Amino acid sequence: MPGSNDAVRIRSSEGSPRGLQRELGDVSLKWSPGSAMVVVMASRGYPGAYKKGTVIRNLEEAELVSPAVKIFHAGTALDSNGEFVATGGRVLGVTAKGNDLEEAAARAYDAVEAIDWPEGFYRRDIGWRALRRKQNTGFAAAAAAKKNA
């Protein structure tokens, strides 16, 4: 979801209503430091045929993994028992902030693991390119420092 990580990192709320009105020319946004990651949980079978009405539990517990975790609902509803159920293919955006991408990823995946939704699935490789790039950069910097020592 391009841009979705940025929305969590915006510290000022002035941009949202003005953005809807396409009046962002004079808005100064304030960004939170660090990184954010979103892991999308989808209904099993998505993007093909998937079952609607499957119960999703432990969402509150998942958000308690860290104060930096927020779950965005995209395809959920409350059933007659007051339980969250899946109503679409892409159902939850489990979002976490961290000091760096590794911390954000760990928090997001910890929160995903806390969710009880047997009929849901998620990718386990979110952010892998950026994480690999950072690791390679770190290794290159360490090698250069060792060479210059």
PDB file of C-alpha atoms in Angstrom:
ATOM      1  CA  MET A   1       0.000   0.000   0.000  1.00  0.00           C
ATOM      2  CA  PRO A   2       2.054   2.939  -1.205  1.00  0.00           C
ATOM      3  CA  GLY A   3       1.988   5.819   1.243  1.00  0.00           C
ATOM      4  CA  SER A   4       0.199   3.913   3.993  1.00  0.00           C
ATOM      5  CA  ASN A   5       3.300   3.793   6.182  1.00  0.00           C
ATOM      6  CA  ASP A   6       3.635   7.557   5.924  1.00  0.00           C
ATOM      7  CA  ALA A   7       0.147   8.223   7.276  1.00  0.00           C
ATOM      8  CA  VAL A   8       1.091   6.586  10.567  1.00  0.00           C
ATOM      9  CA  ARG A   9       4.214   8.711  10.816  1.00  0.00           C
ATOM     10  CA  ILE A  10       2.481  12.091  10.253  1.00  0.00           C
ATOM     11  CA  ARG A  11       2.400  13.923  13.582  1.00  0.00           C
ATOM     12  CA  SER A  12       0.127  16.782  12.540  1.00  0.00           C
ATOM     13  CA  SER A  13      -3.523  16.323  11.677  1.00  0.00           C
ATOM     14  CA  GLU A  14      -3.919  19.478   9.601  1.00  0.00           C
ATOM     15  CA  GLY A  15      -2.963  17.634   6.420  1.00  0.00           C
ATOM     16  CA  SER A  16      -5.794  15.095   6.417  1.00  0.00           C
ATOM     17  CA  PRO A  17      -8.860  17.340   5.971  1.00  0.00           C
ATOM     18  CA  ARG A  18      -6.949  19.725   3.725  1.00  0.00           C
ATOM     19  CA  GLY A  19      -5.738  16.795   1.615  1.00  0.00           C
ATOM     20  CA  LEU A  20      -9.303  15.664   1.053  1.00  0.00           C
ATOM     21  CA  GLN A  21     -10.055  19.135  -0.237  1.00  0.00           C
ATOM     22  CA  ARG A  22      -6.856  19.097  -2.383  1.00  0.00           C
ATOM     23  CA  GLU A  23      -5.482  22.162  -0.556  1.00  0.00           C
ATOM     24  CA  LEU A  24      -2.029  20.976   0.549  1.00  0.00           C
ATOM     25  CA  GLY A  25       0.070  23.739  -1.017  1.00  0.00           C
ATOM     26  CA  ASP A  26       0.549  25.667   2.234  1.00  0.00           C
ATOM     27  CA  VAL A  27       0.386  22.773   4.720  1.00  0.00           C
ATOM     28  CA  SER A  28       3.537  21.975   6.647  1.00  0.00           C
ATOM     29  CA  LEU A  29       3.506  18.364   7.799  1.00  0.00           C
ATOM     30  CA  LYS A  30       5.454  17.182  10.820  1.00  0.00           C
ATOM     31  CA  TRP A  31       6.846  13.653  10.613  1.00  0.00           C
ATOM     32  CA  SER A  32       7.529  11.303  13.485  1.00  0.00           C
ATOM     33  CA  PRO A  33      11.045   9.896  13.481  1.00  0.00           C
ATOM     34  CA  GLY A  34      11.669   6.234  12.749  1.00  0.00           C
ATOM     35  CA  SER A  35      10.004   3.760  10.442  1.00  0.00           C
ATOM     36  CA  ALA A  36       6.612   2.140  10.047  1.00  0.00           C
ATOM     37  CA  MET A  37       5.496  -1.129   8.509  1.00  0.00           C
ATOM     38  CA  VAL A  38       2.094  -2.472   7.499  1.00  0.00           C
ATOM     39  CA  VAL A  39       1.390  -6.198   7.244  1.00  0.00           C
ATOM     40  CA  VAL A  40      -1.900  -6.817   5.449  1.00  0.00           C
ATOM     41  CA  MET A  41      -3.942  -9.772   6.646  1.00  0.00           C
ATOM     42  CA  ALA A  42      -6.202 -11.201   3.959  1.00  0.00           C
ATOM     43  CA  SER A  43      -8.909 -13.837   3.804  1.00  0.00           C
ATOM     44  CA  ARG A  44      -7.563 -17.277   2.871  1.00  0.00           C
ATOM     45  CA  GLY A  45      -8.114 -17.718  -0.870  1.00  0.00           C
ATOM     46  CA  TYR A  46      -7.705 -14.025  -1.701  1.00  0.00           C
ATOM     47  CA  PRO A  47      -7.296 -12.756  -4.417  1.00  0.00           C
ATOM     48  CA  GLY A  48      -9.465 -15.632  -5.639  1.00  0.00           C
ATOM     49  CA  ALA A  49     -12.571 -16.957  -3.948  1.00  0.00           C
ATOM     50  CA  TYR A  50     -12.648 -16.480  -0.187  1.00  0.00           C
ATOM     51  CA  LYS A  51     -15.131 -17.103   2.598  1.00  0.00           C
ATOM     52  CA  LYS A  52     -16.876 -14.139   4.214  1.00  0.00           C
ATOM     53  CA  GLY A  53     -18.051 -14.029   7.820  1.00  0.00           C
ATOM     54  CA  THR A  54     -15.061 -15.762   9.399  1.00  0.00           C
ATOM     55  CA  VAL A  55     -14.512 -14.648  13.004  1.00  0.00           C
ATOM     56  CA  ILE A  56     -11.408 -12.631  13.916  1.00  0.00           C
ATOM     57  CA  ARG A  57     -10.385 -12.609  17.574  1.00  0.00           C
ATOM     58  CA  ASN A  58      -7.718 -11.036  19.807  1.00  0.00           C
ATOM     59  CA  LEU A  59      -7.506  -7.712  17.971  1.00  0.00           C
ATOM     60  CA  GLU A  60      -7.295  -5.779  21.248  1.00  0.00           C
ATOM     61  CA  GLU A  61      -4.569  -8.122  22.491  1.00  0.00           C
ATOM     62  CA  ALA A  62      -2.657  -7.610  19.258  1.00  0.00           C
ATOM     63  CA  GLU A  63      -2.682  -3.831  19.740  1.00  0.00           C
ATOM     64  CA  LEU A  64      -1.375  -4.357  23.292  1.00  0.00           C
ATOM     65  CA  VAL A  65       1.817  -5.939  21.898  1.00  0.00           C
ATOM     66  CA  SER A  66       3.179  -2.394  21.805  1.00  0.00           C
ATOM     67  CA  PRO A  67       1.836   1.158  22.055  1.00  0.00           C
ATOM     68  CA  ALA A  68       3.373   1.569  18.586  1.00  0.00           C
ATOM     69  CA  VAL A  69       0.912  -0.935  17.033  1.00  0.00           C
ATOM     70  CA  LYS A  70      -2.335   0.130  15.364  1.00  0.00           C
ATOM     71  CA  ILE A  71      -4.706  -2.115  13.436  1.00  0.00           C
ATOM     72  CA  PHE A  72      -6.625  -0.567  10.555  1.00  0.00           C
ATOM     73  CA  HIS A  73      -9.836  -2.314   9.491  1.00  0.00           C
ATOM     74  CA  ALA A  74     -10.485  -2.530   5.765  1.00  0.00           C
ATOM     75  CA  GLY A  75     -12.843  -5.486   5.407  1.00  0.00           C
ATOM     76  CA  THR A  76     -14.437  -6.180   8.780  1.00  0.00           C
ATOM     77  CA  ALA A  77     -17.836  -5.869  10.386  1.00  0.00           C
ATOM     78  CA  LEU A  78     -19.381  -6.784  13.714  1.00  0.00           C
ATOM     79  CA  ASP A  79     -21.635  -9.826  13.651  1.00  0.00           C
ATOM     80  CA  SER A  80     -24.774 -10.279  15.766  1.00  0.00           C
ATOM     81  CA  ASN A  81     -22.600 -11.520  18.676  1.00  0.00           C
ATOM     82  CA  GLY A  82     -20.433  -8.392  18.585  1.00  0.00           C
ATOM     83  CA  GLU A  83     -17.453 -10.250  17.132  1.00  0.00           C
ATOM     84  CA  PHE A  84     -15.360  -8.969  14.260  1.00  0.00           C
ATOM     85  CA  VAL A  85     -15.824 -10.926  11.048  1.00  0.00           C
ATOM     86  CA  ALA A  86     -14.120 -10.707   7.685  1.00  0.00           C
ATOM     87  CA  THR A  87     -16.219  -9.149   4.929  1.00  0.00           C
ATOM     88  CA  GLY A  88     -13.598  -8.736   2.220  1.00  0.00           C
ATOM     89  CA  GLY A  89     -10.339  -9.981   0.783  1.00  0.00           C
ATOM     90  CA  ARG A  90      -7.834  -7.523   2.259  1.00  0.00           C
ATOM     91  CA  VAL A  91      -9.150  -7.326   5.798  1.00  0.00           C
ATOM     92  CA  LEU A  92      -6.663  -5.827   8.284  1.00  0.00           C
ATOM     93  CA  GLY A  93      -3.647  -3.525   8.074  1.00  0.00           C
ATOM     94  CA  VAL A  94      -1.496  -4.394  11.086  1.00  0.00           C
ATOM     95  CA  THR A  95       0.737  -1.361  11.417  1.00  0.00           C
ATOM     96  CA  ALA A  96       3.657  -0.708  13.721  1.00  0.00           C
ATOM     97  CA  LYS A  97       6.197   2.031  14.218  1.00  0.00           C
ATOM     98  CA  GLY A  98       9.748   1.551  15.423  1.00  0.00           C
ATOM     99  CA  ASN A  99      13.062   3.340  15.748  1.00  0.00           C
ATOM    100  CA  ASP A 100      14.121   1.525  12.580  1.00  0.00           C
ATOM    101  CA  LEU A 101      12.598  -0.855  10.071  1.00  0.00           C
ATOM    102  CA  GLU A 102      13.694  -3.964  11.980  1.00  0.00           C
ATOM    103  CA  GLU A 103      11.901  -2.828  15.123  1.00  0.00           C
ATOM    104  CA  ALA A 104       8.770  -1.829  13.180  1.00  0.00           C
ATOM    105  CA  ALA A 105       8.729  -5.207  11.422  1.00  0.00           C
ATOM    106  CA  ALA A 106       9.189  -7.152  14.663  1.00  0.00           C
ATOM    107  CA  ARG A 107       6.322  -5.282  16.314  1.00  0.00           C
ATOM    108  CA  ALA A 108       4.018  -5.703  13.318  1.00  0.00           C
ATOM    109  CA  TYR A 109       4.660  -9.436  13.034  1.00  0.00           C
ATOM    110  CA  ASP A 110       4.342  -9.903  16.817  1.00  0.00           C
ATOM    111  CA  ALA A 111       0.927  -8.239  16.624  1.00  0.00           C
ATOM    112  CA  VAL A 112      -0.093 -10.390  13.641  1.00  0.00           C
ATOM    113  CA  GLU A 113       0.871 -13.517  15.585  1.00  0.00           C
ATOM    114  CA  ALA A 114      -1.413 -12.418  18.452  1.00  0.00           C
ATOM    115  CA  ILE A 115      -4.472 -12.323  16.172  1.00  0.00           C
ATOM    116  CA  ASP A 116      -6.641 -15.437  16.228  1.00  0.00           C
ATOM    117  CA  TRP A 117      -7.963 -15.827  12.697  1.00  0.00           C
ATOM    118  CA  PRO A 118      -7.428 -19.307  11.266  1.00  0.00           C
ATOM    119  CA  GLU A 119      -9.048 -18.306   7.973  1.00  0.00           C
ATOM    120  CA  GLY A 120      -6.657 -15.377   7.499  1.00  0.00           C
ATOM    121  CA  PHE A 121      -3.172 -15.242   6.049  1.00  0.00           C
ATOM    122  CA  TYR A 122      -0.370 -12.752   5.529  1.00  0.00           C
ATOM    123  CA  ARG A 123       2.925 -12.529   3.724  1.00  0.00           C
ATOM    124  CA  ARG A 124       6.043 -13.039   5.790  1.00  0.00           C
ATOM    125  CA  ASP A 125       8.360 -11.129   3.485  1.00  0.00           C
ATOM    126  CA  ILE A 126       7.065  -7.581   3.896  1.00  0.00           C
ATOM    127  CA  GLY A 127       9.930  -5.097   3.759  1.00  0.00           C
ATOM    128  CA  TRP A 128      12.528  -7.698   2.781  1.00  0.00           C
ATOM    129  CA  ARG A 129      14.123  -5.537   0.093  1.00  0.00           C
ATOM    130  CA  ALA A 130      14.583  -2.565   2.411  1.00  0.00           C
ATOM    131  CA  LEU A 131      15.811  -4.801   5.227  1.00  0.00           C
ATOM    132  CA  ARG A 132      18.294  -6.531   2.911  1.00  0.00           C
ATOM    133  CA  ARG A 133      19.472  -3.178   1.534  1.00  0.00           C
ATOM    134  CA  LYS A 134      20.048  -1.932   5.084  1.00  0.00           C
ATOM    135  CA  GLN A 135      21.921  -5.110   6.029  1.00  0.00           C
ATOM    136  CA  ASN A 136      24.097  -4.884   2.918  1.00  0.00           C
ATOM    137  CA  THR A 137      24.795  -1.215   3.620  1.00  0.00           C
ATOM    138  CA  GLY A 138      25.682  -2.086   7.203  1.00  0.00           C
ATOM    139  CA  PHE A 139      28.018  -4.859   6.080  1.00  0.00           C
ATOM    140  CA  ALA A 140      29.652  -2.585   3.514  1.00  0.00           C
ATOM    141  CA  ALA A 141      30.159   0.160   6.107  1.00  0.00           C
ATOM    142  CA  ALA A 142      31.601  -2.337   8.598  1.00  0.00           C
ATOM    143  CA  ALA A 143      33.954  -3.747   5.946  1.00  0.00           C
ATOM    144  CA  ALA A 144      35.076  -0.247   4.952  1.00  0.00           C
ATOM    145  CA  ALA A 145      35.678   0.703   8.583  1.00  0.00           C
ATOM    146  CA  LYS A 146      37.674  -2.480   9.155  1.00  0.00           C
ATOM    147  CA  LYS A 147      39.715  -1.862   5.979  1.00  0.00           C
ATOM    148  CA  ASN A 148      40.495   1.723   7.039  1.00  0.00           C
ATOM    149  CA  ALA A 149      41.433   0.706  10.606  1.00  0.00           C
TER     150      ALA A 149
END
